[in-house]
Amino acid sequence: MSTERIAIVTGAARGIGAAVAQRLADDGHAVAVLDLTAESCDATVDSIRAAGGRAIAVGADVSNEEAVSAAFSSIEAELGHPTILINNAGIIRDNFLFKMTTNDWDAVIGVHLRGAFLMSKAAQKYMTKQGFGRIVNMSSSSALGNRGQANYAAAKAGIQGFTKTLALELGKFGITVNSIAPGYIQTDMTAATAERLGTPFEQLLDQWASQIPVARVGQPDDISNAVSFFVDDRSGFVSGQILYVAGGPLD
Ligand code: NAP
């Protein structure tokens, strides 16, 4: 059993982030459920509280420095000093390179990379003081390259370098930094991909499943289980790792 900690999960209104927030609460942690608006977090917070857990809703755009700073102030005031951070918030703005707008490039790099940077920089102050911290950054199998996702693939590959560098810098303070690279997980984000491709979602899920060794697409809980492992007190010797959670090997 892990010691009770204060955890922050970004992009936790739905999808993978909501499942991670619920799992960390089930593991005994108090959770700041953070997404673009506090209202959008209510369902996740209600479900954690209904199961007997402790959670608050926090509205912030992770790519906005002032919003991040305000979010940390309210988390500190309402829950205490955070020592677990899951950088999960994400967006896609897919297009082939020749059609990709500069705004779509900047938006994706902004949420994933600038967002993870701002959140981690703010969180490490609390973690270094306590001599304990766990950061998990959400990468993607797209980091290996994916047609139509130059912005997203660059951001997700960047997350991997960011993870390894933070692991090197923060290890001596008792802080581990790891990354999870999910494969195809059934969420609103993959539903949006189906819409872009003009393929019915169920059909696309079947297509993907037929290419995955375990013969199914992933579910948000497949990812939350990996997060739970990385943030556990007993995982203190696991740092700087990129774990592909994709139903089979990827290279
Ligand atoms: P999702 O269902 O789209 O959820 C992402 C959440 O992040 C949404 O609630 C979204 O809010 C929020 N968000 C977006 N921009 C934000 C910002 N600037 N500040 C705070 N919150 C923000 O996505 P998901 O599928 O659960 O994905 C979660 C993470 O896993 C992402 O980093 C994604 O890239 C990664 N991932 C997903 C898959 C997959 O197959 N689903 C595979 C590999 C990696 P709004 O709804 O208001 O936009």
PDB file of C-alpha atoms and ligand atoms in Angstrom:
ATOM      1  CA  MET A   1       0.000   0.000   0.000  1.00  0.00           C
ATOM      2  CA  SER A   2       1.331   3.455  -0.971  1.00  0.00           C
ATOM      3  CA  THR A   3       1.406   6.351   1.524  1.00  0.00           C
ATOM      4  CA  GLU A   4      -1.459   8.793   0.927  1.00  0.00           C
ATOM      5  CA  ARG A   5      -0.263  11.632  -1.323  1.00  0.00           C
ATOM      6  CA  ILE A   6      -1.710  14.661  -3.093  1.00  0.00           C
ATOM      7  CA  ALA A   7      -1.942  13.930  -6.816  1.00  0.00           C
ATOM      8  CA  ILE A   8      -2.681  16.154  -9.803  1.00  0.00           C
ATOM      9  CA  VAL A   9      -4.041  14.631 -12.994  1.00  0.00           C
ATOM     10  CA  THR A  10      -4.330  16.979 -15.991  1.00  0.00           C
ATOM     11  CA  GLY A  11      -6.936  16.459 -18.706  1.00  0.00           C
ATOM     12  CA  ALA A  12      -8.923  14.451 -16.163  1.00  0.00           C
ATOM     13  CA  ALA A  13     -12.457  15.464 -17.164  1.00  0.00           C
ATOM     14  CA  ARG A  14     -12.729  12.395 -19.374  1.00  0.00           C
ATOM     15  CA  GLY A  15     -10.951   9.576 -21.133  1.00  0.00           C
ATOM     16  CA  ILE A  16      -7.628   8.321 -19.828  1.00  0.00           C
ATOM     17  CA  GLY A  17      -7.223  11.199 -17.359  1.00  0.00           C
ATOM     18  CA  ALA A  18     -10.570  10.468 -15.677  1.00  0.00           C
ATOM     19  CA  ALA A  19      -9.641   6.780 -15.301  1.00  0.00           C
ATOM     20  CA  VAL A  20      -6.227   7.711 -13.886  1.00  0.00           C
ATOM     21  CA  ALA A  21      -7.780  10.146 -11.390  1.00  0.00           C
ATOM     22  CA  GLN A  22     -10.233   7.476 -10.247  1.00  0.00           C
ATOM     23  CA  ARG A  23      -7.486   4.866  -9.911  1.00  0.00           C
ATOM     24  CA  LEU A  24      -5.205   7.138  -7.880  1.00  0.00           C
ATOM     25  CA  ALA A  25      -8.141   7.913  -5.579  1.00  0.00           C
ATOM     26  CA  ASP A  26      -8.848   4.174  -5.271  1.00  0.00           C
ATOM     27  CA  ASP A  27      -5.172   3.747  -4.357  1.00  0.00           C
ATOM     28  CA  GLY A  28      -5.751   6.125  -1.439  1.00  0.00           C
ATOM     29  CA  HIS A  29      -4.494   9.443  -2.804  1.00  0.00           C
ATOM     30  CA  ALA A  30      -6.286  12.808  -2.734  1.00  0.00           C
ATOM     31  CA  VAL A  31      -6.689  13.980  -6.319  1.00  0.00           C
ATOM     32  CA  ALA A  32      -6.809  17.394  -7.976  1.00  0.00           C
ATOM     33  CA  VAL A  33      -8.838  16.704 -11.110  1.00  0.00           C
ATOM     34  CA  LEU A  34      -7.637  19.356 -13.547  1.00  0.00           C
ATOM     35  CA  ASP A  35      -9.040  20.249 -16.953  1.00  0.00           C
ATOM     36  CA  LEU A  36      -9.794  23.360 -18.991  1.00  0.00           C
ATOM     37  CA  THR A  37     -12.800  24.247 -16.805  1.00  0.00           C
ATOM     38  CA  ALA A  38     -13.604  23.198 -13.246  1.00  0.00           C
ATOM     39  CA  GLU A  39     -17.203  22.349 -14.289  1.00  0.00           C
ATOM     40  CA  SER A  40     -15.978  19.811 -16.817  1.00  0.00           C
ATOM     41  CA  CYS A  41     -14.268  17.954 -13.947  1.00  0.00           C
ATOM     42  CA  ASP A  42     -17.442  17.562 -11.869  1.00  0.00           C
ATOM     43  CA  ALA A  43     -18.337  14.085 -13.143  1.00  0.00           C
ATOM     44  CA  THR A  44     -14.876  12.716 -12.327  1.00  0.00           C
ATOM     45  CA  VAL A  45     -14.863  14.378  -8.908  1.00  0.00           C
ATOM     46  CA  ASP A  46     -18.392  13.142  -8.109  1.00  0.00           C
ATOM     47  CA  SER A  47     -17.500   9.600  -9.031  1.00  0.00           C
ATOM     48  CA  ILE A  48     -14.353   9.663  -6.859  1.00  0.00           C
ATOM     49  CA  ARG A  49     -16.312  11.086  -3.920  1.00  0.00           C
ATOM     50  CA  ALA A  50     -19.126   8.569  -4.409  1.00  0.00           C
ATOM     51  CA  ALA A  51     -16.536   5.809  -4.031  1.00  0.00           C
ATOM     52  CA  GLY A  52     -15.319   7.377  -0.759  1.00  0.00           C
ATOM     53  CA  GLY A  53     -12.277   9.199  -2.179  1.00  0.00           C
ATOM     54  CA  ARG A  54     -11.053  12.785  -1.813  1.00  0.00           C
ATOM     55  CA  ALA A  55     -10.979  15.011  -4.916  1.00  0.00           C
ATOM     56  CA  ILE A  56     -11.340  18.613  -6.039  1.00  0.00           C
ATOM     57  CA  ALA A  57     -12.045  20.112  -9.465  1.00  0.00           C
ATOM     58  CA  VAL A  58      -9.509  22.575 -10.848  1.00  0.00           C
ATOM     59  CA  GLY A  59      -9.965  24.598 -14.036  1.00  0.00           C
ATOM     60  CA  ALA A  60      -6.766  25.578 -15.881  1.00  0.00           C
ATOM     61  CA  ASP A  61      -5.235  25.617 -19.325  1.00  0.00           C
ATOM     62  CA  VAL A  62      -1.938  23.794 -18.763  1.00  0.00           C
ATOM     63  CA  SER A  63      -0.251  25.829 -21.497  1.00  0.00           C
ATOM     64  CA  ASN A  64      -0.996  29.125 -19.692  1.00  0.00           C
ATOM     65  CA  GLU A  65       1.622  30.034 -17.096  1.00  0.00           C
ATOM     66  CA  GLU A  66      -0.645  32.235 -14.972  1.00  0.00           C
ATOM     67  CA  ALA A  67      -3.420  29.647 -14.972  1.00  0.00           C
ATOM     68  CA  VAL A  68      -0.952  26.948 -13.894  1.00  0.00           C
ATOM     69  CA  SER A  69       0.345  29.128 -11.078  1.00  0.00           C
ATOM     70  CA  ALA A  70      -3.216  29.859  -9.877  1.00  0.00           C
ATOM     71  CA  ALA A  71      -4.080  26.149 -10.071  1.00  0.00           C
ATOM     72  CA  PHE A  72      -1.153  25.219  -7.819  1.00  0.00           C
ATOM     73  CA  SER A  73      -2.145  27.901  -5.294  1.00  0.00           C
ATOM     74  CA  SER A  74      -5.668  26.533  -5.034  1.00  0.00           C
ATOM     75  CA  ILE A  75      -4.493  22.902  -4.889  1.00  0.00           C
ATOM     76  CA  GLU A  76      -2.067  23.770  -2.082  1.00  0.00           C
ATOM     77  CA  ALA A  77      -4.799  25.640  -0.183  1.00  0.00           C
ATOM     78  CA  GLU A  78      -7.495  23.002  -0.630  1.00  0.00           C
ATOM     79  CA  LEU A  79      -5.597  19.711  -0.554  1.00  0.00           C
ATOM     80  CA  GLY A  80      -1.986  20.314   0.486  1.00  0.00           C
ATOM     81  CA  HIS A  81       1.394  19.907  -1.176  1.00  0.00           C
ATOM     82  CA  PRO A  82       1.215  17.839  -4.372  1.00  0.00           C
ATOM     83  CA  THR A  83       3.848  15.126  -4.859  1.00  0.00           C
ATOM     84  CA  ILE A  84       2.275  13.155  -7.711  1.00  0.00           C
ATOM     85  CA  LEU A  85       1.797  14.757 -11.126  1.00  0.00           C
ATOM     86  CA  ILE A  86       0.315  13.062 -14.174  1.00  0.00           C
ATOM     87  CA  ASN A  87       0.792  15.186 -17.303  1.00  0.00           C
ATOM     88  CA  ASN A  88      -2.022  13.756 -19.376  1.00  0.00           C
ATOM     89  CA  ALA A  89      -3.853  16.722 -20.961  1.00  0.00           C
ATOM     90  CA  GLY A  90      -3.747  16.509 -24.711  1.00  0.00           C
ATOM     91  CA  ILE A  91      -5.267  17.572 -27.988  1.00  0.00           C
ATOM     92  CA  ILE A  92      -4.945  16.492 -31.592  1.00  0.00           C
ATOM     93  CA  ARG A  93      -5.023  18.759 -34.635  1.00  0.00           C
ATOM     94  CA  ASP A  94      -4.249  16.186 -37.329  1.00  0.00           C
ATOM     95  CA  ASN A  95      -3.411  17.030 -40.911  1.00  0.00           C
ATOM     96  CA  PHE A  96      -0.810  16.201 -43.500  1.00  0.00           C
ATOM     97  CA  LEU A  97       2.199  18.492 -43.345  1.00  0.00           C
ATOM     98  CA  PHE A  98       1.305  20.477 -46.459  1.00  0.00           C
ATOM     99  CA  LYS A  99      -2.120  21.290 -44.996  1.00  0.00           C
ATOM    100  CA  MET A 100      -1.127  21.728 -41.351  1.00  0.00           C
ATOM    101  CA  THR A 101      -1.544  25.308 -40.144  1.00  0.00           C
ATOM    102  CA  THR A 102       0.975  27.028 -37.918  1.00  0.00           C
ATOM    103  CA  ASN A 103      -1.798  27.450 -35.344  1.00  0.00           C
ATOM    104  CA  ASP A 104      -2.400  23.700 -35.303  1.00  0.00           C
ATOM    105  CA  TRP A 105       1.322  23.080 -34.872  1.00  0.00           C
ATOM    106  CA  ASP A 106       1.577  25.618 -32.023  1.00  0.00           C
ATOM    107  CA  ALA A 107      -1.585  24.429 -30.265  1.00  0.00           C
ATOM    108  CA  VAL A 108      -0.440  20.811 -30.079  1.00  0.00           C
ATOM    109  CA  ILE A 109       3.129  21.613 -29.047  1.00  0.00           C
ATOM    110  CA  GLY A 110       1.713  24.136 -26.553  1.00  0.00           C
ATOM    111  CA  VAL A 111      -0.604  21.776 -24.680  1.00  0.00           C
ATOM    112  CA  HIS A 112       1.673  18.728 -24.629  1.00  0.00           C
ATOM    113  CA  LEU A 113       5.165  20.186 -24.253  1.00  0.00           C
ATOM    114  CA  ARG A 114       4.720  23.664 -22.793  1.00  0.00           C
ATOM    115  CA  GLY A 115       1.935  22.237 -20.603  1.00  0.00           C
ATOM    116  CA  ALA A 116       4.088  19.395 -19.241  1.00  0.00           C
ATOM    117  CA  PHE A 117       6.961  21.848 -18.714  1.00  0.00           C
ATOM    118  CA  LEU A 118       4.893  24.415 -16.794  1.00  0.00           C
ATOM    119  CA  MET A 119       3.148  21.801 -14.646  1.00  0.00           C
ATOM    120  CA  SER A 120       6.359  19.912 -13.855  1.00  0.00           C
ATOM    121  CA  LYS A 121       8.300  23.056 -13.041  1.00  0.00           C
ATOM    122  CA  ALA A 122       5.595  24.162 -10.605  1.00  0.00           C
ATOM    123  CA  ALA A 123       5.261  20.672  -9.063  1.00  0.00           C
ATOM    124  CA  GLN A 124       8.963  20.015  -8.483  1.00  0.00           C
ATOM    125  CA  LYS A 125       9.087  22.829  -5.912  1.00  0.00           C
ATOM    126  CA  TYR A 126       6.794  20.816  -3.636  1.00  0.00           C
ATOM    127  CA  MET A 127       8.426  17.496  -4.471  1.00  0.00           C
ATOM    128  CA  THR A 128      12.031  18.564  -3.836  1.00  0.00           C
ATOM    129  CA  LYS A 129      11.012  20.035  -0.452  1.00  0.00           C
ATOM    130  CA  GLN A 130       9.410  16.751   0.581  1.00  0.00           C
ATOM    131  CA  GLY A 131      12.172  14.570  -0.857  1.00  0.00           C
ATOM    132  CA  PHE A 132       9.555  12.571  -2.731  1.00  0.00           C
ATOM    133  CA  GLY A 133       7.852  12.913  -6.079  1.00  0.00           C
ATOM    134  CA  ARG A 134       6.337  10.982  -8.937  1.00  0.00           C
ATOM    135  CA  ILE A 135       5.847  12.474 -12.396  1.00  0.00           C
ATOM    136  CA  VAL A 136       4.268  10.470 -15.204  1.00  0.00           C
ATOM    137  CA  ASN A 137       4.090  12.028 -18.671  1.00  0.00           C
ATOM    138  CA  MET A 138       1.698  10.741 -21.306  1.00  0.00           C
ATOM    139  CA  SER A 139       3.491  10.061 -24.570  1.00  0.00           C
ATOM    140  CA  SER A 140       2.011   7.980 -27.404  1.00  0.00           C
ATOM    141  CA  SER A 141       2.869   5.245 -29.867  1.00  0.00           C
ATOM    142  CA  SER A 142       2.634   8.138 -32.374  1.00  0.00           C
ATOM    143  CA  ALA A 143       6.053   9.255 -31.074  1.00  0.00           C
ATOM    144  CA  LEU A 144       7.416   6.584 -33.434  1.00  0.00           C
ATOM    145  CA  GLY A 145       5.872   8.436 -36.390  1.00  0.00           C
ATOM    146  CA  ASN A 146       2.281   8.547 -37.621  1.00  0.00           C
ATOM    147  CA  ARG A 147       0.910   9.889 -40.890  1.00  0.00           C
ATOM    148  CA  GLY A 148      -1.112  13.084 -40.448  1.00  0.00           C
ATOM    149  CA  GLN A 149       0.315  13.772 -37.003  1.00  0.00           C
ATOM    150  CA  ALA A 150       3.605  15.666 -37.511  1.00  0.00           C
ATOM    151  CA  ASN A 151       2.705  18.052 -34.670  1.00  0.00           C
ATOM    152  CA  TYR A 152       1.448  15.353 -32.289  1.00  0.00           C
ATOM    153  CA  ALA A 153       4.276  12.897 -33.058  1.00  0.00           C
ATOM    154  CA  ALA A 154       6.864  15.630 -32.478  1.00  0.00           C
ATOM    155  CA  ALA A 155       5.219  16.582 -29.177  1.00  0.00           C
ATOM    156  CA  LYS A 156       4.976  12.972 -28.000  1.00  0.00           C
ATOM    157  CA  ALA A 157       8.595  12.219 -28.959  1.00  0.00           C
ATOM    158  CA  GLY A 158       9.564  15.447 -27.172  1.00  0.00           C
ATOM    159  CA  ILE A 159       7.779  14.200 -24.052  1.00  0.00           C
ATOM    160  CA  GLN A 160      10.103  11.193 -24.025  1.00  0.00           C
ATOM    161  CA  GLY A 161      13.261  13.349 -24.049  1.00  0.00           C
ATOM    162  CA  PHE A 162      11.698  15.629 -21.441  1.00  0.00           C
ATOM    163  CA  THR A 163      10.960  12.610 -19.239  1.00  0.00           C
ATOM    164  CA  LYS A 164      14.499  11.242 -19.391  1.00  0.00           C
ATOM    165  CA  THR A 165      16.015  14.659 -18.686  1.00  0.00           C
ATOM    166  CA  LEU A 166      13.806  15.300 -15.653  1.00  0.00           C
ATOM    167  CA  ALA A 167      14.652  11.817 -14.382  1.00  0.00           C
ATOM    168  CA  LEU A 168      18.357  12.741 -14.539  1.00  0.00           C
ATOM    169  CA  GLU A 169      17.881  16.112 -12.853  1.00  0.00           C
ATOM    170  CA  LEU A 170      15.371  15.205 -10.143  1.00  0.00           C
ATOM    171  CA  GLY A 171      16.395  11.684  -9.093  1.00  0.00           C
ATOM    172  CA  LYS A 172      18.544  12.851  -6.202  1.00  0.00           C
ATOM    173  CA  PHE A 173      15.490  14.478  -4.615  1.00  0.00           C
ATOM    174  CA  GLY A 174      13.575  11.197  -4.465  1.00  0.00           C
ATOM    175  CA  ILE A 175      11.586  12.084  -7.564  1.00  0.00           C
ATOM    176  CA  THR A 176      11.012   9.565 -10.342  1.00  0.00           C
ATOM    177  CA  VAL A 177       9.894  10.635 -13.798  1.00  0.00           C
ATOM    178  CA  ASN A 178       8.491   8.129 -16.259  1.00  0.00           C
ATOM    179  CA  SER A 179       6.417   8.124 -19.401  1.00  0.00           C
ATOM    180  CA  ILE A 180       3.637   5.929 -20.716  1.00  0.00           C
ATOM    181  CA  ALA A 181       3.154   5.641 -24.462  1.00  0.00           C
ATOM    182  CA  PRO A 182      -0.340   4.278 -25.059  1.00  0.00           C
ATOM    183  CA  GLY A 183      -1.302   2.566 -28.283  1.00  0.00           C
ATOM    184  CA  TYR A 184      -4.934   2.684 -29.451  1.00  0.00           C
ATOM    185  CA  ILE A 185      -7.145   3.468 -26.459  1.00  0.00           C
ATOM    186  CA  GLN A 186     -10.899   3.800 -26.845  1.00  0.00           C
ATOM    187  CA  THR A 187     -11.695   7.420 -25.895  1.00  0.00           C
ATOM    188  CA  ASP A 188     -13.208  10.577 -27.391  1.00  0.00           C
ATOM    189  CA  MET A 189      -9.785  11.342 -28.882  1.00  0.00           C
ATOM    190  CA  THR A 190      -9.751   8.157 -30.967  1.00  0.00           C
ATOM    191  CA  ALA A 191     -13.421   8.722 -31.840  1.00  0.00           C
ATOM    192  CA  ALA A 192     -12.321  12.077 -33.292  1.00  0.00           C
ATOM    193  CA  THR A 193      -9.696  10.272 -35.374  1.00  0.00           C
ATOM    194  CA  ALA A 194     -12.419   7.989 -36.786  1.00  0.00           C
ATOM    195  CA  GLU A 195     -14.468  11.045 -37.674  1.00  0.00           C
ATOM    196  CA  ARG A 196     -11.499  12.646 -39.463  1.00  0.00           C
ATOM    197  CA  LEU A 197     -10.900   9.456 -41.444  1.00  0.00           C
ATOM    198  CA  GLY A 198     -14.617   9.183 -42.270  1.00  0.00           C
ATOM    199  CA  THR A 199     -14.726   5.638 -40.849  1.00  0.00           C
ATOM    200  CA  PRO A 200     -17.412   4.512 -38.352  1.00  0.00           C
ATOM    201  CA  PHE A 201     -15.742   4.292 -34.922  1.00  0.00           C
ATOM    202  CA  GLU A 202     -16.730   0.641 -34.310  1.00  0.00           C
ATOM    203  CA  GLN A 203     -15.261  -0.345 -37.668  1.00  0.00           C
ATOM    204  CA  LEU A 204     -12.015   1.475 -36.950  1.00  0.00           C
ATOM    205  CA  LEU A 205     -11.755  -0.161 -33.512  1.00  0.00           C
ATOM    206  CA  ASP A 206     -12.157  -3.593 -35.181  1.00  0.00           C
ATOM    207  CA  GLN A 207      -9.478  -2.706 -37.748  1.00  0.00           C
ATOM    208  CA  TRP A 208      -7.069  -1.632 -35.042  1.00  0.00           C
ATOM    209  CA  ALA A 209      -7.844  -4.690 -32.891  1.00  0.00           C
ATOM    210  CA  SER A 210      -7.004  -6.988 -35.785  1.00  0.00           C
ATOM    211  CA  GLN A 211      -3.459  -5.518 -35.855  1.00  0.00           C
ATOM    212  CA  ILE A 212      -2.852  -5.656 -32.097  1.00  0.00           C
ATOM    213  CA  PRO A 213      -1.234  -8.841 -30.680  1.00  0.00           C
ATOM    214  CA  VAL A 214      -3.681  -9.106 -27.743  1.00  0.00           C
ATOM    215  CA  ALA A 215      -6.509  -8.729 -30.296  1.00  0.00           C
ATOM    216  CA  ARG A 216      -8.319  -5.799 -28.715  1.00  0.00           C
ATOM    217  CA  VAL A 217      -7.972  -2.053 -28.430  1.00  0.00           C
ATOM    218  CA  GLY A 218      -6.976  -0.580 -25.089  1.00  0.00           C
ATOM    219  CA  GLN A 219      -9.274   0.912 -22.459  1.00  0.00           C
ATOM    220  CA  PRO A 220      -8.460   3.852 -20.167  1.00  0.00           C
ATOM    221  CA  ASP A 221      -7.990   1.446 -17.238  1.00  0.00           C
ATOM    222  CA  ASP A 222      -5.151  -0.277 -19.115  1.00  0.00           C
ATOM    223  CA  ILE A 223      -3.280   3.007 -18.770  1.00  0.00           C
ATOM    224  CA  SER A 224      -4.355   3.832 -15.224  1.00  0.00           C
ATOM    225  CA  ASN A 225      -2.945   0.499 -14.068  1.00  0.00           C
ATOM    226  CA  ALA A 226       0.482   1.432 -15.452  1.00  0.00           C
ATOM    227  CA  VAL A 227       0.264   4.868 -13.811  1.00  0.00           C
ATOM    228  CA  SER A 228      -0.559   3.226 -10.493  1.00  0.00           C
ATOM    229  CA  PHE A 229       2.632   1.146 -10.761  1.00  0.00           C
ATOM    230  CA  PHE A 230       4.876   4.131 -11.563  1.00  0.00           C
ATOM    231  CA  VAL A 231       3.584   6.296  -8.693  1.00  0.00           C
ATOM    232  CA  ASP A 232       3.730   3.549  -6.060  1.00  0.00           C
ATOM    233  CA  ASP A 233       6.149   4.157  -3.157  1.00  0.00           C
ATOM    234  CA  ARG A 234       7.811   0.848  -4.040  1.00  0.00           C
ATOM    235  CA  SER A 235       8.637   1.961  -7.611  1.00  0.00           C
ATOM    236  CA  GLY A 236      11.367   4.378  -6.466  1.00  0.00           C
ATOM    237  CA  PHE A 237      14.092   2.620  -8.489  1.00  0.00           C
ATOM    238  CA  VAL A 238      12.139   2.882 -11.751  1.00  0.00           C
ATOM    239  CA  SER A 239      12.879   6.198 -13.453  1.00  0.00           C
ATOM    240  CA  GLY A 240      13.424   7.647 -16.909  1.00  0.00           C
ATOM    241  CA  GLN A 241      11.475   4.815 -18.514  1.00  0.00           C
ATOM    242  CA  ILE A 242       9.128   4.899 -21.496  1.00  0.00           C
ATOM    243  CA  LEU A 243       6.514   2.165 -21.172  1.00  0.00           C
ATOM    244  CA  TYR A 244       4.579   1.319 -24.332  1.00  0.00           C
ATOM    245  CA  VAL A 245       1.124   0.113 -23.279  1.00  0.00           C
ATOM    246  CA  ALA A 246      -0.152  -1.006 -26.632  1.00  0.00           C
ATOM    247  CA  GLY A 247      -1.178  -4.659 -26.449  1.00  0.00           C
ATOM    248  CA  GLY A 248       2.107  -5.794 -27.949  1.00  0.00           C
ATOM    249  CA  PRO A 249       5.636  -4.674 -28.763  1.00  0.00           C
ATOM    250  CA  LEU A 250       6.305  -1.536 -30.813  1.00  0.00           C
ATOM    251  CA  ASP A 251       9.571  -0.236 -32.199  1.00  0.00           C
TER     252      ASP A 251
HETATM  253  P1  NAP B   1      -9.402  13.023 -24.493  1.00  0.00           P
HETATM  254  O1  NAP B   1     -10.515  12.072 -24.242  1.00  0.00           O
HETATM  255  O2  NAP B   1      -9.487  13.962 -25.625  1.00  0.00           O
HETATM  256  O3  NAP B   1      -9.140  13.832 -23.133  1.00  0.00           O
HETATM  257  C1  NAP B   1      -8.147  14.823 -23.059  1.00  0.00           C
HETATM  258  C2  NAP B   1      -8.533  15.828 -21.997  1.00  0.00           C
HETATM  259  O4  NAP B   1      -7.520  16.854 -21.941  1.00  0.00           O
HETATM  260  C3  NAP B   1      -9.863  16.524 -22.326  1.00  0.00           C
HETATM  261  O5  NAP B   1     -10.697  16.550 -21.199  1.00  0.00           O
HETATM  262  C4  NAP B   1      -9.406  17.916 -22.734  1.00  0.00           C
HETATM  263  O6  NAP B   1     -10.339  18.940 -22.469  1.00  0.00           O
HETATM  264  C5  NAP B   1      -8.192  18.107 -21.841  1.00  0.00           C
HETATM  265  N1  NAP B   1      -7.365  19.208 -22.310  1.00  0.00           N
HETATM  266  C6  NAP B   1      -7.087  19.563 -23.592  1.00  0.00           C
HETATM  267  N2  NAP B   1      -6.329  20.661 -23.623  1.00  0.00           N
HETATM  268  C7  NAP B   1      -6.114  21.032 -22.336  1.00  0.00           C
HETATM  269  C8  NAP B   1      -5.419  22.095 -21.728  1.00  0.00           C
HETATM  270  N3  NAP B   1      -4.755  23.012 -22.467  1.00  0.00           N
HETATM  271  N4  NAP B   1      -5.401  22.188 -20.373  1.00  0.00           N
HETATM  272  C9  NAP B   1      -6.066  21.278 -19.619  1.00  0.00           C
HETATM  273  N5  NAP B   1      -6.751  20.234 -20.154  1.00  0.00           N
HETATM  274  C10 NAP B   1      -6.782  20.111 -21.488  1.00  0.00           C
HETATM  275  O7  NAP B   1      -8.017  12.258 -24.697  1.00  0.00           O
HETATM  276  P2  NAP B   1      -7.510  10.828 -24.185  1.00  0.00           P
HETATM  277  O8  NAP B   1      -7.668   9.879 -25.291  1.00  0.00           O
HETATM  278  O9  NAP B   1      -8.059  10.523 -22.845  1.00  0.00           O
HETATM  279  O10 NAP B   1      -5.941  11.138 -24.084  1.00  0.00           O
HETATM  280  C11 NAP B   1      -5.291  11.475 -22.867  1.00  0.00           C
HETATM  281  C12 NAP B   1      -3.795  11.560 -23.132  1.00  0.00           C
HETATM  282  O11 NAP B   1      -3.331  10.315 -23.644  1.00  0.00           O
HETATM  283  C13 NAP B   1      -3.407  12.619 -24.153  1.00  0.00           C
HETATM  284  O12 NAP B   1      -2.174  13.200 -23.802  1.00  0.00           O
HETATM  285  C14 NAP B   1      -3.264  11.810 -25.420  1.00  0.00           C
HETATM  286  O13 NAP B   1      -2.421  12.453 -26.345  1.00  0.00           O
HETATM  287  C15 NAP B   1      -2.667  10.531 -24.870  1.00  0.00           C
HETATM  288  N6  NAP B   1      -2.864   9.368 -25.751  1.00  0.00           N
HETATM  289  C16 NAP B   1      -4.118   8.912 -26.080  1.00  0.00           C
HETATM  290  C17 NAP B   1      -4.249   7.789 -26.897  1.00  0.00           C
HETATM  291  C18 NAP B   1      -5.579   7.224 -27.285  1.00  0.00           C
HETATM  292  O14 NAP B   1      -5.603   6.271 -28.083  1.00  0.00           O
HETATM  293  N7  NAP B   1      -6.694   7.721 -26.800  1.00  0.00           N
HETATM  294  C19 NAP B   1      -3.106   7.159 -27.397  1.00  0.00           C
HETATM  295  C20 NAP B   1      -1.858   7.657 -27.059  1.00  0.00           C
HETATM  296  C21 NAP B   1      -1.750   8.757 -26.213  1.00  0.00           C
HETATM  297  P3  NAP B   1     -11.421  19.337 -23.622  1.00  0.00           P
HETATM  298  O15 NAP B   1     -12.300  18.162 -23.747  1.00  0.00           O
HETATM  299  O16 NAP B   1     -12.116  20.529 -23.073  1.00  0.00           O
HETATM  300  O17 NAP B   1     -10.604  19.604 -24.861  1.00  0.00           O
END
